[in-house]
Amino acid sequence: MTFGSVDDVEQALRAESYLADRGLATAIFLALRMHRPLLLEGEAGVGKTEVGKTLARLLAARLIRLQCYEGIDAAQALYEWDYSRQLLYSRTLQEGEVAAERVAALYGPEFLVERPLLAAIRTGVGAVLLIDEVDRADDEFEAFLLEVLSDFTVTVPEIGTIAAEEPPAVVITSNRTRELHDALKRRCLYHWIDFPDLEREVEIIRLRAPDISEALARSVAAAVARLRSLDLVKRPGAAEAIDWAAALSLLGAESAEGEAARETLGWAVKKREDTARAEAELLGE
């Protein structure tokens, strides 16, 4: 699927139950047209990861996700050798069960284990590469990532250079737990995703959970907005608002108030130290 305009992107996303504002739709359109990675920053729960997942569905592409974490290195992101199979293969060579001229195959393609970056390079335009929470990785990994994203090639010494004929679509997300380097930001088209305003949040809740009433969706959106105004360790995102509304609906509640709100508050507030503040704000305690 190709998009002829920003309006096409907005409409396609909505059809997949993702409500994007004009700025995000424009960023997606330009990133695809200009073949540049899209770097999305914002607090957890605002829908950054969902952009990559939704885009893969729209493009009928393979979603390849690289989840970053503290301590991740190049081997875990690019490729590794299947050492157990190599060991078995080498033993058969020693026992004479495999022709000696096949010794070179010990580091051949059949023993190469693809990790997300190599898989995306090999798949090329048929993939959407989602690099999730890149801020959790360290500076060295970020520099390595920048090198790979510059030309979408990788050299495996035993095999040679592997390059993408056409680059995959790339979505990079960051919760901004640390500042990313300017070099990575310059390589990407950057967009900040903020919390939605009340009316948009009501629309998001009803779009993702159509069985929820207008009144309940509005009550949850208003309650979540109040929680975000507090000094919480982790403010609830749109994902939490949707889950909270669904939980309240299952209990037969008509609003995010009273005992039902207290019992289901764990869908909106995820830190123990935030619970007392949230209850005081919503329940007047």
PDB file of C-alpha atoms in Angstrom:
ATOM      1  CA  MET A   1       0.000   0.000   0.000  1.00  0.00           C
ATOM      2  CA  THR A   2       1.216   3.492  -0.840  1.00  0.00           C
ATOM      3  CA  PHE A   3      -0.049   6.795   0.493  1.00  0.00           C
ATOM      4  CA  GLY A   4      -0.698   9.647  -1.899  1.00  0.00           C
ATOM      5  CA  SER A   5      -1.224  12.291   0.760  1.00  0.00           C
ATOM      6  CA  VAL A   6      -1.240  13.005   4.486  1.00  0.00           C
ATOM      7  CA  ASP A   7      -5.027  12.645   4.413  1.00  0.00           C
ATOM      8  CA  ASP A   8      -4.601   9.092   3.100  1.00  0.00           C
ATOM      9  CA  VAL A   9      -2.346   8.294   6.056  1.00  0.00           C
ATOM     10  CA  GLU A  10      -4.846   9.718   8.560  1.00  0.00           C
ATOM     11  CA  GLN A  11      -7.726   7.765   7.055  1.00  0.00           C
ATOM     12  CA  ALA A  12      -5.759   4.519   6.839  1.00  0.00           C
ATOM     13  CA  LEU A  13      -4.638   4.782  10.456  1.00  0.00           C
ATOM     14  CA  ARG A  14      -8.182   5.472  11.605  1.00  0.00           C
ATOM     15  CA  ALA A  15      -9.394   2.409   9.704  1.00  0.00           C
ATOM     16  CA  GLU A  16      -6.915   0.408  11.824  1.00  0.00           C
ATOM     17  CA  SER A  17      -8.274   2.029  15.024  1.00  0.00           C
ATOM     18  CA  TYR A  18      -5.303   4.363  15.453  1.00  0.00           C
ATOM     19  CA  LEU A  19      -6.278   7.999  15.803  1.00  0.00           C
ATOM     20  CA  ALA A  20      -3.346  10.178  14.766  1.00  0.00           C
ATOM     21  CA  ASP A  21      -3.212  13.950  14.798  1.00  0.00           C
ATOM     22  CA  ARG A  22      -2.179  15.872  11.710  1.00  0.00           C
ATOM     23  CA  GLY A  23       1.424  16.254  12.837  1.00  0.00           C
ATOM     24  CA  LEU A  24       1.970  12.523  13.325  1.00  0.00           C
ATOM     25  CA  ALA A  25       0.256  11.634  10.059  1.00  0.00           C
ATOM     26  CA  THR A  26       2.492  14.134   8.253  1.00  0.00           C
ATOM     27  CA  ALA A  27       5.612  12.691   9.902  1.00  0.00           C
ATOM     28  CA  ILE A  28       4.664   9.154   8.843  1.00  0.00           C
ATOM     29  CA  PHE A  29       3.908  10.257   5.277  1.00  0.00           C
ATOM     30  CA  LEU A  30       7.233  12.083   4.906  1.00  0.00           C
ATOM     31  CA  ALA A  31       9.294   9.333   6.556  1.00  0.00           C
ATOM     32  CA  LEU A  32       7.910   6.784   4.098  1.00  0.00           C
ATOM     33  CA  ARG A  33       8.302   9.032   1.058  1.00  0.00           C
ATOM     34  CA  MET A  34      11.829  10.155   1.985  1.00  0.00           C
ATOM     35  CA  HIS A  35      12.951   6.686   3.157  1.00  0.00           C
ATOM     36  CA  ARG A  36      14.095   7.988   6.515  1.00  0.00           C
ATOM     37  CA  PRO A  37      13.683   6.463   9.979  1.00  0.00           C
ATOM     38  CA  LEU A  38      10.903   7.985  12.063  1.00  0.00           C
ATOM     39  CA  LEU A  39      11.963   8.781  15.639  1.00  0.00           C
ATOM     40  CA  LEU A  40       9.012   9.059  18.016  1.00  0.00           C
ATOM     41  CA  GLU A  41       9.483  10.413  21.526  1.00  0.00           C
ATOM     42  CA  GLY A  42       6.950  10.837  24.289  1.00  0.00           C
ATOM     43  CA  GLU A  43       5.935   9.404  27.614  1.00  0.00           C
ATOM     44  CA  ALA A  44       5.068   5.734  27.952  1.00  0.00           C
ATOM     45  CA  GLY A  45       1.555   4.890  26.834  1.00  0.00           C
ATOM     46  CA  VAL A  46       0.992   7.606  24.233  1.00  0.00           C
ATOM     47  CA  GLY A  47       0.993   5.149  21.311  1.00  0.00           C
ATOM     48  CA  LYS A  48       4.542   5.207  19.936  1.00  0.00           C
ATOM     49  CA  THR A  49       4.983   1.451  19.634  1.00  0.00           C
ATOM     50  CA  GLU A  50       1.514   1.098  18.176  1.00  0.00           C
ATOM     51  CA  VAL A  51       2.553   3.322  15.249  1.00  0.00           C
ATOM     52  CA  GLY A  52       5.046   0.688  14.093  1.00  0.00           C
ATOM     53  CA  LYS A  53       2.591  -2.165  14.545  1.00  0.00           C
ATOM     54  CA  THR A  54      -0.192  -0.337  12.717  1.00  0.00           C
ATOM     55  CA  LEU A  55       2.113   0.723   9.906  1.00  0.00           C
ATOM     56  CA  ALA A  56       3.153  -2.893   9.318  1.00  0.00           C
ATOM     57  CA  ARG A  57      -0.489  -3.894   8.916  1.00  0.00           C
ATOM     58  CA  LEU A  58      -1.196  -1.017   6.544  1.00  0.00           C
ATOM     59  CA  LEU A  59       1.815  -1.781   4.373  1.00  0.00           C
ATOM     60  CA  ALA A  60       1.165  -5.544   4.503  1.00  0.00           C
ATOM     61  CA  ALA A  61       4.758  -5.778   5.672  1.00  0.00           C
ATOM     62  CA  ARG A  62       6.571  -8.045   8.109  1.00  0.00           C
ATOM     63  CA  LEU A  63       6.865  -6.419  11.524  1.00  0.00           C
ATOM     64  CA  ILE A  64      10.387  -6.924  12.887  1.00  0.00           C
ATOM     65  CA  ARG A  65      10.735  -5.634  16.438  1.00  0.00           C
ATOM     66  CA  LEU A  66      13.983  -4.913  18.240  1.00  0.00           C
ATOM     67  CA  GLN A  67      13.222  -4.363  21.927  1.00  0.00           C
ATOM     68  CA  CYS A  68      16.092  -2.421  23.450  1.00  0.00           C
ATOM     69  CA  TYR A  69      17.212  -2.906  27.032  1.00  0.00           C
ATOM     70  CA  GLU A  70      20.138  -2.059  29.262  1.00  0.00           C
ATOM     71  CA  GLY A  71      23.185  -4.025  28.151  1.00  0.00           C
ATOM     72  CA  ILE A  72      21.990  -4.959  24.662  1.00  0.00           C
ATOM     73  CA  ASP A  73      24.888  -5.378  22.246  1.00  0.00           C
ATOM     74  CA  ALA A  74      25.437  -5.678  18.510  1.00  0.00           C
ATOM     75  CA  ALA A  75      25.345  -9.484  18.463  1.00  0.00           C
ATOM     76  CA  GLN A  76      21.923  -9.577  20.098  1.00  0.00           C
ATOM     77  CA  ALA A  77      20.578  -7.074  17.580  1.00  0.00           C
ATOM     78  CA  LEU A  78      22.334  -8.141  14.376  1.00  0.00           C
ATOM     79  CA  TYR A  79      23.297 -11.820  14.173  1.00  0.00           C
ATOM     80  CA  GLU A  80      24.808 -14.710  16.067  1.00  0.00           C
ATOM     81  CA  TRP A  81      26.190 -18.110  15.147  1.00  0.00           C
ATOM     82  CA  ASP A  82      24.300 -21.248  16.150  1.00  0.00           C
ATOM     83  CA  TYR A  83      27.149 -22.636  18.231  1.00  0.00           C
ATOM     84  CA  SER A  84      25.354 -25.826  19.304  1.00  0.00           C
ATOM     85  CA  ARG A  85      24.661 -26.840  15.695  1.00  0.00           C
ATOM     86  CA  GLN A  86      28.196 -25.861  14.682  1.00  0.00           C
ATOM     87  CA  LEU A  87      29.568 -28.102  17.434  1.00  0.00           C
ATOM     88  CA  LEU A  88      27.508 -31.062  16.264  1.00  0.00           C
ATOM     89  CA  TYR A  89      28.564 -30.403  12.679  1.00  0.00           C
ATOM     90  CA  SER A  90      32.245 -30.248  13.611  1.00  0.00           C
ATOM     91  CA  ARG A  91      31.960 -33.537  15.472  1.00  0.00           C
ATOM     92  CA  THR A  92      30.520 -35.249  12.406  1.00  0.00           C
ATOM     93  CA  LEU A  93      33.443 -33.860  10.401  1.00  0.00           C
ATOM     94  CA  GLN A  94      35.898 -35.355  12.872  1.00  0.00           C
ATOM     95  CA  GLU A  95      34.122 -38.702  12.661  1.00  0.00           C
ATOM     96  CA  GLY A  96      34.337 -38.628   8.884  1.00  0.00           C
ATOM     97  CA  GLU A  97      30.598 -38.551   8.327  1.00  0.00           C
ATOM     98  CA  VAL A  98      30.781 -35.347   6.281  1.00  0.00           C
ATOM     99  CA  ALA A  99      33.169 -34.674   3.417  1.00  0.00           C
ATOM    100  CA  ALA A 100      36.241 -32.702   4.488  1.00  0.00           C
ATOM    101  CA  GLU A 101      35.710 -30.074   1.764  1.00  0.00           C
ATOM    102  CA  ARG A 102      32.636 -28.959   3.663  1.00  0.00           C
ATOM    103  CA  VAL A 103      34.663 -27.707   6.610  1.00  0.00           C
ATOM    104  CA  ALA A 104      34.259 -24.167   5.251  1.00  0.00           C
ATOM    105  CA  ALA A 105      30.507 -24.504   5.624  1.00  0.00           C
ATOM    106  CA  LEU A 106      30.948 -24.429   9.403  1.00  0.00           C
ATOM    107  CA  TYR A 107      30.487 -20.658   9.136  1.00  0.00           C
ATOM    108  CA  GLY A 108      28.011 -20.743   6.283  1.00  0.00           C
ATOM    109  CA  PRO A 109      24.549 -19.200   5.993  1.00  0.00           C
ATOM    110  CA  GLU A 110      22.787 -22.253   7.436  1.00  0.00           C
ATOM    111  CA  PHE A 111      24.452 -21.647  10.810  1.00  0.00           C
ATOM    112  CA  LEU A 112      23.797 -17.907  10.863  1.00  0.00           C
ATOM    113  CA  VAL A 113      21.047 -16.865  13.276  1.00  0.00           C
ATOM    114  CA  GLU A 114      19.289 -13.677  12.213  1.00  0.00           C
ATOM    115  CA  ARG A 115      18.517 -11.077  14.814  1.00  0.00           C
ATOM    116  CA  PRO A 116      16.124  -8.187  14.105  1.00  0.00           C
ATOM    117  CA  LEU A 117      18.515  -5.829  12.305  1.00  0.00           C
ATOM    118  CA  LEU A 118      19.862  -8.458   9.900  1.00  0.00           C
ATOM    119  CA  ALA A 119      16.342  -9.789   9.317  1.00  0.00           C
ATOM    120  CA  ALA A 120      15.162  -6.289   8.414  1.00  0.00           C
ATOM    121  CA  ILE A 121      18.103  -5.714   6.067  1.00  0.00           C
ATOM    122  CA  ARG A 122      17.439  -8.994   4.273  1.00  0.00           C
ATOM    123  CA  THR A 123      13.686  -8.374   4.060  1.00  0.00           C
ATOM    124  CA  GLY A 124      14.153  -4.794   2.885  1.00  0.00           C
ATOM    125  CA  VAL A 125      11.086  -2.913   1.700  1.00  0.00           C
ATOM    126  CA  GLY A 126       8.841  -5.762   2.774  1.00  0.00           C
ATOM    127  CA  ALA A 127       9.493  -5.040   6.460  1.00  0.00           C
ATOM    128  CA  VAL A 128       8.747  -2.458   9.092  1.00  0.00           C
ATOM    129  CA  LEU A 129      11.602  -2.346  11.590  1.00  0.00           C
ATOM    130  CA  LEU A 130      10.398  -1.239  15.019  1.00  0.00           C
ATOM    131  CA  ILE A 131      13.289  -0.268  17.310  1.00  0.00           C
ATOM    132  CA  ASP A 132      11.524   0.073  20.635  1.00  0.00           C
ATOM    133  CA  GLU A 133      12.727   2.116  23.635  1.00  0.00           C
ATOM    134  CA  VAL A 134      16.136   2.948  22.200  1.00  0.00           C
ATOM    135  CA  ASP A 135      16.773   5.211  25.210  1.00  0.00           C
ATOM    136  CA  ARG A 136      17.183   2.103  27.370  1.00  0.00           C
ATOM    137  CA  ALA A 137      20.315   1.075  25.424  1.00  0.00           C
ATOM    138  CA  ASP A 138      23.712   2.692  26.008  1.00  0.00           C
ATOM    139  CA  ASP A 139      25.679   5.197  23.926  1.00  0.00           C
ATOM    140  CA  GLU A 140      27.780   2.508  22.233  1.00  0.00           C
ATOM    141  CA  PHE A 141      24.739   0.656  20.977  1.00  0.00           C
ATOM    142  CA  GLU A 142      23.206   3.892  19.749  1.00  0.00           C
ATOM    143  CA  ALA A 143      26.370   4.596  17.722  1.00  0.00           C
ATOM    144  CA  PHE A 144      26.258   1.082  16.254  1.00  0.00           C
ATOM    145  CA  LEU A 145      22.594   1.539  15.382  1.00  0.00           C
ATOM    146  CA  LEU A 146      23.347   4.805  13.611  1.00  0.00           C
ATOM    147  CA  GLU A 147      25.945   3.058  11.465  1.00  0.00           C
ATOM    148  CA  VAL A 148      23.514   0.324  10.417  1.00  0.00           C
ATOM    149  CA  LEU A 149      20.726   2.801   9.650  1.00  0.00           C
ATOM    150  CA  SER A 150      23.025   4.931   7.495  1.00  0.00           C
ATOM    151  CA  ASP A 151      23.253   2.456   4.621  1.00  0.00           C
ATOM    152  CA  PHE A 152      21.391  -0.698   5.696  1.00  0.00           C
ATOM    153  CA  THR A 153      24.378  -2.937   5.081  1.00  0.00           C
ATOM    154  CA  VAL A 154      26.240  -5.310   7.352  1.00  0.00           C
ATOM    155  CA  THR A 155      29.424  -7.274   6.799  1.00  0.00           C
ATOM    156  CA  VAL A 156      29.642 -10.802   8.145  1.00  0.00           C
ATOM    157  CA  PRO A 157      33.370 -11.640   7.858  1.00  0.00           C
ATOM    158  CA  GLU A 158      32.785 -15.312   7.048  1.00  0.00           C
ATOM    159  CA  ILE A 159      30.061 -14.614   4.440  1.00  0.00           C
ATOM    160  CA  GLY A 160      30.516 -11.099   3.076  1.00  0.00           C
ATOM    161  CA  THR A 161      28.451  -7.948   2.829  1.00  0.00           C
ATOM    162  CA  ILE A 162      24.680  -8.148   3.081  1.00  0.00           C
ATOM    163  CA  ALA A 163      22.755  -5.103   1.873  1.00  0.00           C
ATOM    164  CA  ALA A 164      19.115  -4.168   1.515  1.00  0.00           C
ATOM    165  CA  GLU A 165      18.078  -3.537  -2.083  1.00  0.00           C
ATOM    166  CA  GLU A 166      15.491  -1.116  -0.731  1.00  0.00           C
ATOM    167  CA  PRO A 167      15.501  -0.074   2.933  1.00  0.00           C
ATOM    168  CA  PRO A 168      12.688  -1.123   5.239  1.00  0.00           C
ATOM    169  CA  ALA A 169      10.425   1.404   6.912  1.00  0.00           C
ATOM    170  CA  VAL A 170      11.907   2.186  10.332  1.00  0.00           C
ATOM    171  CA  VAL A 171      10.132   3.420  13.462  1.00  0.00           C
ATOM    172  CA  ILE A 172      12.285   4.205  16.510  1.00  0.00           C
ATOM    173  CA  THR A 173      10.689   4.958  19.866  1.00  0.00           C
ATOM    174  CA  SER A 174      12.068   6.614  22.990  1.00  0.00           C
ATOM    175  CA  ASN A 175      10.504   7.340  26.377  1.00  0.00           C
ATOM    176  CA  ARG A 176      13.237   9.935  26.901  1.00  0.00           C
ATOM    177  CA  THR A 177      14.685   8.367  30.019  1.00  0.00           C
ATOM    178  CA  ARG A 178      17.945   9.764  28.657  1.00  0.00           C
ATOM    179  CA  GLU A 179      18.809  12.240  25.936  1.00  0.00           C
ATOM    180  CA  LEU A 180      19.615  10.685  22.561  1.00  0.00           C
ATOM    181  CA  HIS A 181      22.640  11.880  20.614  1.00  0.00           C
ATOM    182  CA  ASP A 182      22.174  14.514  17.945  1.00  0.00           C
ATOM    183  CA  ALA A 183      23.721  12.242  15.307  1.00  0.00           C
ATOM    184  CA  LEU A 184      20.842   9.761  15.576  1.00  0.00           C
ATOM    185  CA  LYS A 185      18.258  12.533  15.630  1.00  0.00           C
ATOM    186  CA  ARG A 186      19.750  14.104  12.488  1.00  0.00           C
ATOM    187  CA  ARG A 187      19.453  10.777  10.681  1.00  0.00           C
ATOM    188  CA  CYS A 188      15.757  10.555  11.518  1.00  0.00           C
ATOM    189  CA  LEU A 189      12.569  12.510  11.050  1.00  0.00           C
ATOM    190  CA  TYR A 190      11.663  13.479  14.615  1.00  0.00           C
ATOM    191  CA  HIS A 191       8.181  13.734  16.133  1.00  0.00           C
ATOM    192  CA  TRP A 192       7.027  14.185  19.711  1.00  0.00           C
ATOM    193  CA  ILE A 193       3.761  12.458  20.662  1.00  0.00           C
ATOM    194  CA  ASP A 194       2.006  14.242  23.507  1.00  0.00           C
ATOM    195  CA  PHE A 195      -0.910  13.144  25.657  1.00  0.00           C
ATOM    196  CA  PRO A 196      -4.202  13.709  23.806  1.00  0.00           C
ATOM    197  CA  ASP A 197      -6.594  16.427  24.882  1.00  0.00           C
ATOM    198  CA  LEU A 198      -9.892  15.414  26.470  1.00  0.00           C
ATOM    199  CA  GLU A 199     -12.011  15.291  23.312  1.00  0.00           C
ATOM    200  CA  ARG A 200      -9.433  13.309  21.376  1.00  0.00           C
ATOM    201  CA  GLU A 201      -8.982  10.908  24.284  1.00  0.00           C
ATOM    202  CA  VAL A 202     -12.729  10.270  24.381  1.00  0.00           C
ATOM    203  CA  GLU A 203     -12.590   9.508  20.667  1.00  0.00           C
ATOM    204  CA  ILE A 204      -9.564   7.215  21.120  1.00  0.00           C
ATOM    205  CA  ILE A 205     -11.270   5.256  23.910  1.00  0.00           C
ATOM    206  CA  ARG A 206     -14.441   4.764  21.890  1.00  0.00           C
ATOM    207  CA  LEU A 207     -12.502   3.884  18.750  1.00  0.00           C
ATOM    208  CA  ARG A 208     -10.470   1.187  20.520  1.00  0.00           C
ATOM    209  CA  ALA A 209     -13.321   0.003  22.753  1.00  0.00           C
ATOM    210  CA  PRO A 210     -16.544   0.672  20.816  1.00  0.00           C
ATOM    211  CA  ASP A 211     -18.780  -1.038  23.393  1.00  0.00           C
ATOM    212  CA  ILE A 212     -18.002   1.649  25.984  1.00  0.00           C
ATOM    213  CA  SER A 213     -20.601   4.373  26.356  1.00  0.00           C
ATOM    214  CA  GLU A 214     -19.919   8.009  25.554  1.00  0.00           C
ATOM    215  CA  ALA A 215     -20.560   8.976  29.176  1.00  0.00           C
ATOM    216  CA  LEU A 216     -18.109   6.448  30.606  1.00  0.00           C
ATOM    217  CA  ALA A 217     -15.440   7.281  28.024  1.00  0.00           C
ATOM    218  CA  ARG A 218     -15.760  10.969  28.867  1.00  0.00           C
ATOM    219  CA  SER A 219     -15.616  10.305  32.614  1.00  0.00           C
ATOM    220  CA  VAL A 220     -12.468   8.190  32.242  1.00  0.00           C
ATOM    221  CA  ALA A 221     -10.822  10.752  29.952  1.00  0.00           C
ATOM    222  CA  ALA A 222     -11.538  13.526  32.463  1.00  0.00           C
ATOM    223  CA  ALA A 223     -10.239  11.421  35.369  1.00  0.00           C
ATOM    224  CA  VAL A 224      -7.059  10.533  33.488  1.00  0.00           C
ATOM    225  CA  ALA A 225      -6.506  14.211  32.647  1.00  0.00           C
ATOM    226  CA  ARG A 226      -6.745  15.045  36.349  1.00  0.00           C
ATOM    227  CA  LEU A 227      -4.248  12.300  37.202  1.00  0.00           C
ATOM    228  CA  ARG A 228      -1.799  13.640  34.634  1.00  0.00           C
ATOM    229  CA  SER A 229      -1.913  17.036  36.333  1.00  0.00           C
ATOM    230  CA  LEU A 230      -0.577  15.465  39.536  1.00  0.00           C
ATOM    231  CA  ASP A 231       3.071  14.961  40.416  1.00  0.00           C
ATOM    232  CA  LEU A 232       3.012  11.234  39.692  1.00  0.00           C
ATOM    233  CA  VAL A 233       6.023   8.998  39.128  1.00  0.00           C
ATOM    234  CA  LYS A 234       4.309   7.620  36.023  1.00  0.00           C
ATOM    235  CA  ARG A 235       1.425   9.441  34.445  1.00  0.00           C
ATOM    236  CA  PRO A 236      -1.202   7.271  32.717  1.00  0.00           C
ATOM    237  CA  GLY A 237      -1.183   7.189  28.939  1.00  0.00           C
ATOM    238  CA  ALA A 238      -3.902   6.556  26.383  1.00  0.00           C
ATOM    239  CA  ALA A 239      -3.323   2.807  26.680  1.00  0.00           C
ATOM    240  CA  GLU A 240      -4.098   2.966  30.404  1.00  0.00           C
ATOM    241  CA  ALA A 241      -7.201   5.064  29.751  1.00  0.00           C
ATOM    242  CA  ILE A 242      -8.540   2.455  27.317  1.00  0.00           C
ATOM    243  CA  ASP A 243      -7.879  -0.414  29.737  1.00  0.00           C
ATOM    244  CA  TRP A 244      -9.404   1.479  32.661  1.00  0.00           C
ATOM    245  CA  ALA A 245     -12.555   2.270  30.695  1.00  0.00           C
ATOM    246  CA  ALA A 246     -12.875  -1.380  29.616  1.00  0.00           C
ATOM    247  CA  ALA A 247     -12.477  -2.579  33.222  1.00  0.00           C
ATOM    248  CA  LEU A 248     -15.099  -0.152  34.503  1.00  0.00           C
ATOM    249  CA  SER A 249     -17.471  -1.175  31.732  1.00  0.00           C
ATOM    250  CA  LEU A 250     -17.098  -4.848  32.646  1.00  0.00           C
ATOM    251  CA  LEU A 251     -18.061  -3.987  36.227  1.00  0.00           C
ATOM    252  CA  GLY A 252     -21.133  -2.146  35.019  1.00  0.00           C
ATOM    253  CA  ALA A 253     -19.858   1.237  36.199  1.00  0.00           C
ATOM    254  CA  GLU A 254     -21.173   4.364  34.532  1.00  0.00           C
ATOM    255  CA  SER A 255     -18.278   6.657  35.487  1.00  0.00           C
ATOM    256  CA  ALA A 256     -14.739   6.714  36.875  1.00  0.00           C
ATOM    257  CA  GLU A 257     -15.969   7.540  40.364  1.00  0.00           C
ATOM    258  CA  GLY A 258     -16.733   5.833  43.671  1.00  0.00           C
ATOM    259  CA  GLU A 259     -15.861   2.310  44.685  1.00  0.00           C
ATOM    260  CA  ALA A 260     -15.603   1.026  41.105  1.00  0.00           C
ATOM    261  CA  ALA A 261     -12.924   3.635  40.381  1.00  0.00           C
ATOM    262  CA  ARG A 262     -10.994   2.618  43.492  1.00  0.00           C
ATOM    263  CA  GLU A 263     -11.186  -1.079  42.654  1.00  0.00           C
ATOM    264  CA  THR A 264      -9.954  -0.578  39.106  1.00  0.00           C
ATOM    265  CA  LEU A 265      -7.427   2.201  39.720  1.00  0.00           C
ATOM    266  CA  GLY A 266      -4.604  -0.250  39.067  1.00  0.00           C
ATOM    267  CA  TRP A 267      -5.393  -0.028  35.369  1.00  0.00           C
ATOM    268  CA  ALA A 268      -4.518   3.677  35.383  1.00  0.00           C
ATOM    269  CA  VAL A 269      -1.871   3.981  38.111  1.00  0.00           C
ATOM    270  CA  LYS A 270       1.085   1.624  37.986  1.00  0.00           C
ATOM    271  CA  LYS A 271       3.223   2.819  40.901  1.00  0.00           C
ATOM    272  CA  ARG A 272       2.467   2.155  44.556  1.00  0.00           C
ATOM    273  CA  GLU A 273       3.615   5.620  45.579  1.00  0.00           C
ATOM    274  CA  ASP A 274       1.155   7.179  43.110  1.00  0.00           C
ATOM    275  CA  THR A 275      -1.896   5.363  44.454  1.00  0.00           C
ATOM    276  CA  ALA A 276      -2.507   7.596  47.493  1.00  0.00           C
ATOM    277  CA  ARG A 277      -2.282  10.785  45.407  1.00  0.00           C
ATOM    278  CA  ALA A 278      -4.602   9.325  42.777  1.00  0.00           C
ATOM    279  CA  GLU A 279      -7.214   8.228  45.308  1.00  0.00           C
ATOM    280  CA  ALA A 280      -7.115  11.602  47.048  1.00  0.00           C
ATOM    281  CA  GLU A 281      -7.648  13.399  43.730  1.00  0.00           C
ATOM    282  CA  LEU A 282     -10.408  11.168  42.386  1.00  0.00           C
ATOM    283  CA  LEU A 283     -12.163  10.134  45.582  1.00  0.00           C
ATOM    284  CA  GLY A 284     -11.555  13.179  47.770  1.00  0.00           C
ATOM    285  CA  GLU A 285      -9.653  11.234  50.423  1.00  0.00           C
TER     286      GLU A 285
END
